[in-house]
mmCIF file of C-alpha atoms in Angstrom:
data_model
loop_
_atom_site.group_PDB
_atom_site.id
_atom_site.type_symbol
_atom_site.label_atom_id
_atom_site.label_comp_id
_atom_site.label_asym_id
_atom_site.label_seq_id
_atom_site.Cartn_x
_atom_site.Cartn_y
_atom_site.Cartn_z
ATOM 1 C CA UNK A 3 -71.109 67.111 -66.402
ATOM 2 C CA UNK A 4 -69.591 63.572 -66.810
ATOM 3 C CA UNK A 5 -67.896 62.885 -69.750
ATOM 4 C CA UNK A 6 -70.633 59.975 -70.594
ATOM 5 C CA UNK A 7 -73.399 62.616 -69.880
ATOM 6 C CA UNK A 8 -72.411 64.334 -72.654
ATOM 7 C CA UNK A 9 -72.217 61.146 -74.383
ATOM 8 C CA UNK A 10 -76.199 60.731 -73.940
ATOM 9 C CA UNK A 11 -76.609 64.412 -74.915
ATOM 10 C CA UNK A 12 -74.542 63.555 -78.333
ATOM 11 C CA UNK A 13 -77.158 60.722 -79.081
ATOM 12 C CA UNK A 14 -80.051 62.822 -78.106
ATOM 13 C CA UNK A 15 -78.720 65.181 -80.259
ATOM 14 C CA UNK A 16 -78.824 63.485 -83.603
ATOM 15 C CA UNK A 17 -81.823 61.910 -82.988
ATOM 16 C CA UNK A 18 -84.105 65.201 -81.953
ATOM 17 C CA UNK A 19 -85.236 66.278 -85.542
ATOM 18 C CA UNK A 20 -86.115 62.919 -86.173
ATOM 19 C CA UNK A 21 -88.464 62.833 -82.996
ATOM 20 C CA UNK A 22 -90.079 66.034 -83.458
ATOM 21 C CA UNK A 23 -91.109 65.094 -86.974
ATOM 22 C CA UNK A 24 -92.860 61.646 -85.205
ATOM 23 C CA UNK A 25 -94.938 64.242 -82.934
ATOM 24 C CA UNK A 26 -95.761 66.147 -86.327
ATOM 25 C CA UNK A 27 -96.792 63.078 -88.057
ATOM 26 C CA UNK A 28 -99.035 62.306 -85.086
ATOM 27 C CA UNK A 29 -100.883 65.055 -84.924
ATOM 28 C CA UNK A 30 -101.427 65.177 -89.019
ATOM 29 C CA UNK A 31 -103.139 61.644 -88.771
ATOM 30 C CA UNK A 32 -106.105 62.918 -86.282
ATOM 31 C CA UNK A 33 -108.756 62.295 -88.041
ATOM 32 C CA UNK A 34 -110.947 62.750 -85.176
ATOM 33 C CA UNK A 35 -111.916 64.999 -82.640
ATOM 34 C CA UNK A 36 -110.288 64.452 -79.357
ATOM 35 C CA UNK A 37 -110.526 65.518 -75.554
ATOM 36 C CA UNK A 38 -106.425 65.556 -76.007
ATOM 37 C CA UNK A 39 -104.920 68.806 -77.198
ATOM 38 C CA UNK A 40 -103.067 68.347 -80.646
ATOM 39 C CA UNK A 41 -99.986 70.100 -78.477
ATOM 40 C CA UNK A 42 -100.245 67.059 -76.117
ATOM 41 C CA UNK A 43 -101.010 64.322 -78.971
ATOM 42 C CA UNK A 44 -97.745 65.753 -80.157
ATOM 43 C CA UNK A 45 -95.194 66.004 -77.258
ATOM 44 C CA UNK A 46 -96.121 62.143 -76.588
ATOM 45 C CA UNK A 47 -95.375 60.830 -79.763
ATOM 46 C CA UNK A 48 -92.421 62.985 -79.535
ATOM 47 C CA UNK A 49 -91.014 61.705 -76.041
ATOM 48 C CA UNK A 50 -92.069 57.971 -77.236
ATOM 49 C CA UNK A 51 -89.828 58.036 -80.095
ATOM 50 C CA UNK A 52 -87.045 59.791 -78.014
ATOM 51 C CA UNK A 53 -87.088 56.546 -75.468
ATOM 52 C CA UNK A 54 -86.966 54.199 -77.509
ATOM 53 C CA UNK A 55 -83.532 53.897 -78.214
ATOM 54 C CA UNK A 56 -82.916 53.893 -74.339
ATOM 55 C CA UNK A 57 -85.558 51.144 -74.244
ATOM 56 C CA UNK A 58 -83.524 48.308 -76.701
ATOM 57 C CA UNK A 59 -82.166 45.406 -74.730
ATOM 58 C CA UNK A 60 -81.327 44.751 -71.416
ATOM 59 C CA UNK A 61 -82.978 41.861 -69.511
ATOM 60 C CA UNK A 62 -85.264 39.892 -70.661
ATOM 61 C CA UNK A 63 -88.263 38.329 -68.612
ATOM 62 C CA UNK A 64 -89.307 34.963 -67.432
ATOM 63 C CA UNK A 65 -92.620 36.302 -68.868
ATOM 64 C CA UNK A 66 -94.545 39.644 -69.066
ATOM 65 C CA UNK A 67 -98.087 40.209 -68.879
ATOM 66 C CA UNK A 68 -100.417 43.280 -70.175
ATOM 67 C CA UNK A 69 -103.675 43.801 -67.866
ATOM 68 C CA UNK A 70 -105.394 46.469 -66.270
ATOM 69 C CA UNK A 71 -106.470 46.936 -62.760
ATOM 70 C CA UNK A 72 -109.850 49.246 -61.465
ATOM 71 C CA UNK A 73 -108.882 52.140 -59.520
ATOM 72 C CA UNK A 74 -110.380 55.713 -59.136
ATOM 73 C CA UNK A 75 -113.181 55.021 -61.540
ATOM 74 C CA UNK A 76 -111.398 53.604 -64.672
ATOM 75 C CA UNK A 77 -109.548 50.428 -65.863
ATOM 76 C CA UNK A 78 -106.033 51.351 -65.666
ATOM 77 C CA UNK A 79 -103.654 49.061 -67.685
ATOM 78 C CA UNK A 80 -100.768 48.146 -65.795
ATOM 79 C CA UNK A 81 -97.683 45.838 -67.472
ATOM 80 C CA UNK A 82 -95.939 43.308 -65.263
ATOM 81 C CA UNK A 83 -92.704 41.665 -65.433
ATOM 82 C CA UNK A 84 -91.893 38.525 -63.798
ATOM 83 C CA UNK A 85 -87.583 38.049 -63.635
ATOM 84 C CA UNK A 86 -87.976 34.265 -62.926
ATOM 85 C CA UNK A 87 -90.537 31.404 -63.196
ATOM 86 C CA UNK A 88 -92.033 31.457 -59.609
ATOM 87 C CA UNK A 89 -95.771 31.190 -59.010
ATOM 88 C CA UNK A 90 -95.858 34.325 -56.439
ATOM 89 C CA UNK A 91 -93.058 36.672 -55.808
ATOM 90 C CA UNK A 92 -93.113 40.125 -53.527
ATOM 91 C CA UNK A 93 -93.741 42.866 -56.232
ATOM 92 C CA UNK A 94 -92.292 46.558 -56.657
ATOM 93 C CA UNK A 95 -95.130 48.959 -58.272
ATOM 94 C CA UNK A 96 -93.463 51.549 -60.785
ATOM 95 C CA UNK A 97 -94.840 55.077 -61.543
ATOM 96 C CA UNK A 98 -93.595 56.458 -64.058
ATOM 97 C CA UNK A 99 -92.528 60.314 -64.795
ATOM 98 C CA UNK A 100 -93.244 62.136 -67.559
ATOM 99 C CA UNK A 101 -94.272 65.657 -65.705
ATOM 100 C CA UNK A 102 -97.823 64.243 -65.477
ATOM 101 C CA UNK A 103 -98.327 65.144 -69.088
ATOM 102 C CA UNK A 104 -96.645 62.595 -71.026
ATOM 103 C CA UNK A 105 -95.056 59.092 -70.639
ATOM 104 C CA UNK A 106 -96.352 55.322 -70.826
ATOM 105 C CA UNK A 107 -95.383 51.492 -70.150
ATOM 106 C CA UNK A 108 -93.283 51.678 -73.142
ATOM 107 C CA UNK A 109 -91.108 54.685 -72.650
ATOM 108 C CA UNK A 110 -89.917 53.144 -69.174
ATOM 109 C CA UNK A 111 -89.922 49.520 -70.148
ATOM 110 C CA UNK A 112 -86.082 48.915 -69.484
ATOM 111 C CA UNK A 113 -86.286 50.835 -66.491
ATOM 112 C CA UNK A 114 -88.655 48.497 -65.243
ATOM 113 C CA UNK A 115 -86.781 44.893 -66.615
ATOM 114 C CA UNK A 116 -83.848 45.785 -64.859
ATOM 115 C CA UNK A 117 -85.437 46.967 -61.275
ATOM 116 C CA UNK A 118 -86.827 43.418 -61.766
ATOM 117 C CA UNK A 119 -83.702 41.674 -62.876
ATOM 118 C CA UNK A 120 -81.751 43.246 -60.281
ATOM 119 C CA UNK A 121 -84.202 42.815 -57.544
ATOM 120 C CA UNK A 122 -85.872 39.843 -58.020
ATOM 121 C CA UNK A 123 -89.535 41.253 -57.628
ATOM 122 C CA UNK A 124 -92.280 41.374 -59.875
ATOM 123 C CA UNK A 125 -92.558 45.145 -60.999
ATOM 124 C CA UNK A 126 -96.286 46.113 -62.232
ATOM 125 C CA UNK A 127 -96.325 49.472 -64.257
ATOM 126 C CA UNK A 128 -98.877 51.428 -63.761
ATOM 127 C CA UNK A 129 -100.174 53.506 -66.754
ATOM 128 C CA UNK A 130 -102.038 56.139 -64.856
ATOM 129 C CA UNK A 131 -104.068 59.078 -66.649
ATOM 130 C CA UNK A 132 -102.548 62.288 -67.659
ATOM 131 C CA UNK A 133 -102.705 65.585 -67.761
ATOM 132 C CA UNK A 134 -104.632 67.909 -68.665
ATOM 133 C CA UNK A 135 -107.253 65.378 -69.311
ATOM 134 C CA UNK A 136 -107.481 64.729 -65.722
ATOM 135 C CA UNK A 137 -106.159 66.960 -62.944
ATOM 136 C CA UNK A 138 -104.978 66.249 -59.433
ATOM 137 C CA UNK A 139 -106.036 64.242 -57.489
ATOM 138 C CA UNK A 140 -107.165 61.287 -60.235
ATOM 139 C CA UNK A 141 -103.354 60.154 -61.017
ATOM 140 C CA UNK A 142 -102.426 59.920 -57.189
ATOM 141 C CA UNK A 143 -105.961 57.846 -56.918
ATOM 142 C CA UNK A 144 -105.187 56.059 -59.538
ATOM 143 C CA UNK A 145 -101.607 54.899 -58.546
ATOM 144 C CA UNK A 146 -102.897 54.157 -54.898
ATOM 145 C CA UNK A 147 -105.777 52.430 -55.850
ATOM 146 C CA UNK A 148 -103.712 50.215 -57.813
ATOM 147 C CA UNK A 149 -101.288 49.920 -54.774
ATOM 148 C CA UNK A 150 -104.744 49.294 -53.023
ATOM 149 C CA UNK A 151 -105.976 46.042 -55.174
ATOM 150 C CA UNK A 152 -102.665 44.298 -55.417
ATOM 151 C CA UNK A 153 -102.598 44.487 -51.373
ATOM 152 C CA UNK A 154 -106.091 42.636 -51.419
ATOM 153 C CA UNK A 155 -105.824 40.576 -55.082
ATOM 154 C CA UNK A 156 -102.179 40.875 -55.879
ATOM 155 C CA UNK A 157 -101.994 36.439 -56.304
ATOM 156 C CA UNK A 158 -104.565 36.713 -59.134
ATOM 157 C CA UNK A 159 -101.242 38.548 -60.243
ATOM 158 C CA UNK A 160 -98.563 36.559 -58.913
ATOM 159 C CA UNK A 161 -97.943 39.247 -56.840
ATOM 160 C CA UNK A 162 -97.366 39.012 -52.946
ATOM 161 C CA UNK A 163 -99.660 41.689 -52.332
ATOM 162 C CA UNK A 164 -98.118 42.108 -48.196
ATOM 163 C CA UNK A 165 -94.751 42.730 -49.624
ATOM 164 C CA UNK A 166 -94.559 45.574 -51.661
ATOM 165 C CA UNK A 167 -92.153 48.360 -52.691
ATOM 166 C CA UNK A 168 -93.618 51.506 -54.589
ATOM 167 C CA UNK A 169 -91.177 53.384 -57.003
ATOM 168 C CA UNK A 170 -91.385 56.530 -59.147
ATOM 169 C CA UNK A 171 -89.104 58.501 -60.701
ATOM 170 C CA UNK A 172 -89.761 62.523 -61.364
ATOM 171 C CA UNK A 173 -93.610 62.758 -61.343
ATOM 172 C CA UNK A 174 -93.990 58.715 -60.386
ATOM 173 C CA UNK A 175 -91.505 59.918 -57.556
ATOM 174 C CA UNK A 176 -94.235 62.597 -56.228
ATOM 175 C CA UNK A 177 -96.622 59.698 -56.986
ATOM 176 C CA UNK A 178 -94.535 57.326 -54.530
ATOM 177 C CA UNK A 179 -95.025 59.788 -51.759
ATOM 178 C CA UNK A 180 -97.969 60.723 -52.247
ATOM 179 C CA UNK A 181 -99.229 57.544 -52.547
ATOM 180 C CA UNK A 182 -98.173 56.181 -49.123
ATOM 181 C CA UNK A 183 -99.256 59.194 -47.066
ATOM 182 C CA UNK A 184 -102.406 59.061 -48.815
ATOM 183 C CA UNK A 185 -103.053 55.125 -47.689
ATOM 184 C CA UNK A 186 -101.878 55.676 -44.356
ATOM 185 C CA UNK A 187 -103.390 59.121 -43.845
ATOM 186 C CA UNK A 188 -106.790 59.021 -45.932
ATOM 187 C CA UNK A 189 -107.468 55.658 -46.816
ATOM 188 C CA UNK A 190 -111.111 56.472 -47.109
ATOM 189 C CA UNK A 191 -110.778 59.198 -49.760
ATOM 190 C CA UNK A 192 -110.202 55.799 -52.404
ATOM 191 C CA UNK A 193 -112.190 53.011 -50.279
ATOM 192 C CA UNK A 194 -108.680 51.663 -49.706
ATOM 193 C CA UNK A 195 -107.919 48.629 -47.151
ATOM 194 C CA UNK A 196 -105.974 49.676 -43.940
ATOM 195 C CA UNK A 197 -104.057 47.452 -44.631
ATOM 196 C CA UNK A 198 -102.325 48.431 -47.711
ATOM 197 C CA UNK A 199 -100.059 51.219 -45.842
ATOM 198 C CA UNK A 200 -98.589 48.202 -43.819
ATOM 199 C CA UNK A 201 -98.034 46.539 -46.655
ATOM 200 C CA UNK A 202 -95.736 48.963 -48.457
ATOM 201 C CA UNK A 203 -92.096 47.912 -47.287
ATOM 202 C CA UNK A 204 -90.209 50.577 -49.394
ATOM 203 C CA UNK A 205 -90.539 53.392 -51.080
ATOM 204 C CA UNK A 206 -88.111 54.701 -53.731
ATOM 205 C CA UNK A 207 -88.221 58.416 -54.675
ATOM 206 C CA UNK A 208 -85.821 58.946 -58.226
ATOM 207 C CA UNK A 209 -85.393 63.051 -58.648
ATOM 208 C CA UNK A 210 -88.901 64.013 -57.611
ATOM 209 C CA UNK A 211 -90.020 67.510 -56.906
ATOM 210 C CA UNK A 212 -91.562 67.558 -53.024
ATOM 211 C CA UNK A 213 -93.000 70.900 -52.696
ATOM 212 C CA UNK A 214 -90.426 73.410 -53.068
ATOM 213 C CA UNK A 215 -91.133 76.502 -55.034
ATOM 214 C CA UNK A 216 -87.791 78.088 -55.022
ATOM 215 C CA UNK A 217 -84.019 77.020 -54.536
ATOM 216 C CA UNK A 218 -80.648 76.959 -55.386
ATOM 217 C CA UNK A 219 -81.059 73.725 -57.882
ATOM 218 C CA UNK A 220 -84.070 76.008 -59.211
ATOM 219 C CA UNK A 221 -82.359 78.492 -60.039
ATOM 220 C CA UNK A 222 -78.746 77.233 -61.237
ATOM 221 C CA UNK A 223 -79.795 74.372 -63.275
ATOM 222 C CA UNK A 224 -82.376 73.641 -65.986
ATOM 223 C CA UNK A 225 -83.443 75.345 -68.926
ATOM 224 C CA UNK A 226 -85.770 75.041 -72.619
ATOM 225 C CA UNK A 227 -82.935 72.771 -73.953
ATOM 226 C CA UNK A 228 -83.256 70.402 -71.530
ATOM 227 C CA UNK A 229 -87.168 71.038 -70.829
ATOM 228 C CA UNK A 230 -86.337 71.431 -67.188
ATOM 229 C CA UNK A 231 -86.894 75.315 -67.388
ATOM 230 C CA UNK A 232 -88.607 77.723 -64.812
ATOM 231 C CA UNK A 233 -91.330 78.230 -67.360
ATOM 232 C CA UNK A 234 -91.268 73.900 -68.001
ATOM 233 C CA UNK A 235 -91.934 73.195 -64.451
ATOM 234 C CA UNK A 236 -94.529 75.744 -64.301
ATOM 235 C CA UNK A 237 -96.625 74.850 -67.076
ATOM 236 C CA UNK A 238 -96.562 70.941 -66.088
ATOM 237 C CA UNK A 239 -97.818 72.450 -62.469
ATOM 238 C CA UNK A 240 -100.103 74.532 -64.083
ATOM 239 C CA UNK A 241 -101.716 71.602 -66.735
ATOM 240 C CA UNK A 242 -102.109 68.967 -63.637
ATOM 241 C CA UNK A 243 -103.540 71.010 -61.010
ATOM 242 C CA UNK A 244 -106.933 72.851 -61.269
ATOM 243 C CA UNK A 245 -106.632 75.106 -58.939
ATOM 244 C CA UNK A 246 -103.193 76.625 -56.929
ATOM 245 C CA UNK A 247 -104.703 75.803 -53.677
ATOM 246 C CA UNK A 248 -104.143 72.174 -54.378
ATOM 247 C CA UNK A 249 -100.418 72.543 -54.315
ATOM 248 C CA UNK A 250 -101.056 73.091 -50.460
ATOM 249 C CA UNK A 251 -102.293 69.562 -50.659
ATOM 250 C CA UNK A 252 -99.236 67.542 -47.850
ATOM 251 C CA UNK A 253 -99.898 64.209 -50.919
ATOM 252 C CA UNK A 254 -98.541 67.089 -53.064
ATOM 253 C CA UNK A 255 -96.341 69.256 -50.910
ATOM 254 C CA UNK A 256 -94.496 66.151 -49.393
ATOM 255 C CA UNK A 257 -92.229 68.927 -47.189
ATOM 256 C CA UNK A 258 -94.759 70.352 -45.529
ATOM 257 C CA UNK A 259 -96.297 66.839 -44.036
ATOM 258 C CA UNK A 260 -96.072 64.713 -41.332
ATOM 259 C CA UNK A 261 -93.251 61.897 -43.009
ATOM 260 C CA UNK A 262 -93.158 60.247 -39.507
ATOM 261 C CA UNK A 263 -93.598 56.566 -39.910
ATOM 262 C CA UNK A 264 -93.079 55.573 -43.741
ATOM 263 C CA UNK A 265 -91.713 52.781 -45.038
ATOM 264 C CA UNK A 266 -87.926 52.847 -45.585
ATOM 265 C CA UNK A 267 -86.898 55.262 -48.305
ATOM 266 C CA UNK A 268 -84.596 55.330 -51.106
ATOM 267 C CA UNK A 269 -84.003 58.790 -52.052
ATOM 268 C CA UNK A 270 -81.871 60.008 -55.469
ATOM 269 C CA UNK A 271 -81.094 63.350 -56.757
ATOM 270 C CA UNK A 272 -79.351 64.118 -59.974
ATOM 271 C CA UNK A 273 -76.483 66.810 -59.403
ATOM 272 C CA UNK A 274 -77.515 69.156 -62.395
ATOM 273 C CA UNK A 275 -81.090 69.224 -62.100
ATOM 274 C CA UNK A 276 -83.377 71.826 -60.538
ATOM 275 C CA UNK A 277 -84.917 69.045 -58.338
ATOM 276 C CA UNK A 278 -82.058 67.875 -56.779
ATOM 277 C CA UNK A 279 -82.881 70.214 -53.911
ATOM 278 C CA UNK A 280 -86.432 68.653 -53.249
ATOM 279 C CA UNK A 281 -84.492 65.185 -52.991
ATOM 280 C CA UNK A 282 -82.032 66.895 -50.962
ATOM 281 C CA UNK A 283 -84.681 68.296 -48.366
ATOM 282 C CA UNK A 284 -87.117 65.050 -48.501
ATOM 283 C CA UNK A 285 -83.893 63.041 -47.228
ATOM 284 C CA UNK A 286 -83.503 65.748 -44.725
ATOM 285 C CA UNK A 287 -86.760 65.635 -43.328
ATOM 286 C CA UNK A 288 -87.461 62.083 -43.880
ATOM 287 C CA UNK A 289 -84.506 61.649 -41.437
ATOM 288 C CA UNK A 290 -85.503 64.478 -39.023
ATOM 289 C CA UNK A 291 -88.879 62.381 -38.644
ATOM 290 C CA UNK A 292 -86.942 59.446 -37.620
ATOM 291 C CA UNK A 293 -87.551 57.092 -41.012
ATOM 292 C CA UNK A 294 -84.944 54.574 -42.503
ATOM 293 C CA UNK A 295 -83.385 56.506 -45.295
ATOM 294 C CA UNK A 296 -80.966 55.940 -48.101
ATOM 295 C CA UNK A 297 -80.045 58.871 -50.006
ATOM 296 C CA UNK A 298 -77.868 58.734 -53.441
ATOM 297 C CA UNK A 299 -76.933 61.750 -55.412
ATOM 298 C CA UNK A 300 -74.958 61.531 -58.426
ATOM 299 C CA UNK A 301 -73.190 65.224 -59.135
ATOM 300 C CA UNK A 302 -72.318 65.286 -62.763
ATOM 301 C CA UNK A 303 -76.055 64.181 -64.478
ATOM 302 C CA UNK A 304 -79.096 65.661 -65.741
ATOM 303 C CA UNK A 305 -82.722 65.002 -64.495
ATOM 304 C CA UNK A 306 -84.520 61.180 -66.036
ATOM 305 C CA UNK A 307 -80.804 60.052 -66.028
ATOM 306 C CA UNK A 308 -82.818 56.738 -64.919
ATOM 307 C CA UNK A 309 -83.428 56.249 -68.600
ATOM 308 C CA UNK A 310 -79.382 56.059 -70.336
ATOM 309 C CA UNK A 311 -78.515 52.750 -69.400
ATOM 310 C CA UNK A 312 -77.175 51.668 -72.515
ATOM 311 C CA UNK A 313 -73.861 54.807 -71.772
ATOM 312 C CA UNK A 314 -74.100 55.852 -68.662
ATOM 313 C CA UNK A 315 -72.431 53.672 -65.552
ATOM 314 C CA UNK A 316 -74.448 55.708 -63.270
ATOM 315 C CA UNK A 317 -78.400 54.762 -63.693
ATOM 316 C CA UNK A 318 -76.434 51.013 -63.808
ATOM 317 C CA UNK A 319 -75.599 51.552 -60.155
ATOM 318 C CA UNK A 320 -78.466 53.354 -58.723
ATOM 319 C CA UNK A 321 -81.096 50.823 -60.253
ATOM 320 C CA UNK A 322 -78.870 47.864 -58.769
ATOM 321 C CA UNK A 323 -78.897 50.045 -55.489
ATOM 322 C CA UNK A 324 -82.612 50.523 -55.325
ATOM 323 C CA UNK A 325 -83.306 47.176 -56.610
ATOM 324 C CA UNK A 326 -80.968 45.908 -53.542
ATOM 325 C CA UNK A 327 -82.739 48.334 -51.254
ATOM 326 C CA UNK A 328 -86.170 47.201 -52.338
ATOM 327 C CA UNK A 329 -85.434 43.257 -52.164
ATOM 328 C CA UNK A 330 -83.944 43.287 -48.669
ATOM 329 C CA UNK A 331 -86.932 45.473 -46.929
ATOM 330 C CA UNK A 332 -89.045 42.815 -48.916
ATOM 331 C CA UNK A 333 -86.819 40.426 -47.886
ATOM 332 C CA UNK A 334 -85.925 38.671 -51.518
ATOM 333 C CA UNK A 335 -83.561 36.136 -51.526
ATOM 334 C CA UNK A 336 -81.387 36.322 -54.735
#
């Protein structure tokens, strides 16, 4: 582990009890009843107040906008930050992670500034449901029905909706993936244009899990501390899908579909987290299939490394990599 990994680890550190006690207090001011468990009202407070150190500074916006976008049924907000003053600009669509269960707009704001900073794109949030409120498929519809309007609608935005990029990191990785084969492969399922697959220009896939059950990275890294444990990963599975049979699903099980085709890819792994070996084989097969791939890994850091911009020299150089990736295949001039 890096030297300023263990940097981010002292911060976390002395900032944990602190946390915890906001997911406490959130759950003590319920005052009514809710479809969310108390567990869940918790753990999001909890992770909101752990970001938001990570989230102070960096770039600031030409402007940012708030709105929300129909997809799947509901009005999903999504937040969108404009780098410079120009009246329509290609646009990269961010998923966020969060294992499906937790995460927002907020707790992956600076994430998002400096993919736009860096790139030059527009890059619209999307604030899709979680789990266990909803269960797979709805967040996949959501994200690609959002993908979906901004193809058709995306200048109401200021958004170049036949230039876009699609980005995710952890679950928004899985999200990314699933996402594209979904428009190009079942379209229908979400009344989506044919279009919108052709749109897509890039995809870019931050230490997502792609379908493997079992491997090396499994087994060697991860743990309760670090929330990345064999009984972790199975209970996010467990609260987004309702049934096992949908983790045979190829918008799920990325591995086990035809990648032929996609847009270019961007692939990252982080070194010392169980997930690394999904990267590792998506690259692999994404290749195999014939695809334009990019594939990063950085040995000595933990899983959501995306988020420790403010110590760590690393996430600096793989957003300004992925932002570079993104604004050539949309071709950006900067």
């Amino acid at each position: 582990m890096s030297d300023q990994m263990k940097d981010v680890l002292a911060v976390q550190a002395t900032r944990a009890e602190a946390c915890r006690q906001v997911g406490k207090d959130a759950v003590r001011a319920i005052t009514n009843p809710s479809e969310t468990p108390a567990r869940f009202i918790e753990s999001r407070a909890e992770y909101r107040a752990e970001r938001s150190t990570w989230n102070e500074g960096g770039p600031t916006m030409a402007r940012t906008v708030d709105d929300t976008i129909s997809a799947a049924g509901v009005d999903v907000p999504v937040r969108i930050h404009y780098p410079r003053a120009e009246a329509v600009v290609p646009g990269i669509v961010f998923l966020h992670g969060g294992g499906f269960t937790v995460g927002d707009l907020d707790t992956h704001d600076r994430i998002m500034r400096v993919l736009a900073e860096s790139s030059g794109a527009a890059v619209v949030g999307v604030d899709y449901s979680l789990s266990p409120e909803v269960k797979f498929p709805q967040a996949l519809h959501e994200s690609a029905g959002v993908i979906d309007h901004l193809v058709g609608n995306g200048r109401y935005f200021g958004v170049d909706g036949t230039r876009l990029a699609i980005a995710g990191d952890s679950a928004g990785a899985m999200l990314t993936i699933g996402s594209a084969l979904l428009l190009r492969d079942a379209p229908e399922d979400i009344g989506a244009s044919p279009e919108s697959f052709s749109s897509m220009k890039a995809l870019m896939s931050f230490y997502g899990g792609h379908g493997l059950s079992d491997s090396a990275s499994r087994r060697n890294f991860g743990g309760s501390w670090d929330g990345m444990g064999t009984d972790d990963l199975g209970s996010i599975m467990s609260e987004y899908f309702a049934s096992a049979k949908d983790t045979e699903s190829p918008f799920y099980n990325h591995l086990g579909a035809d990648l032929a085709g996609l847009p270019p890819v961007f692939v990252t792994a982080a070194g010392l987290d169980p997930l690394r070996d999904d990267s590792r084989a998506l690259a692999m097969r994404l290749r195999r299939a014939g695809n334009d791939v990019v594939y990063e890994e950085y040995p000595q850091v933990l899983h959501s490394f995306l988020h420790f911009g403010r110590i760590l020299d690393d996430t600096t150089d793989v957003l300004n990599k992925a932002a570079s990736f993104a604004a050539d295949r949309l071709q950006l001039r900067r």
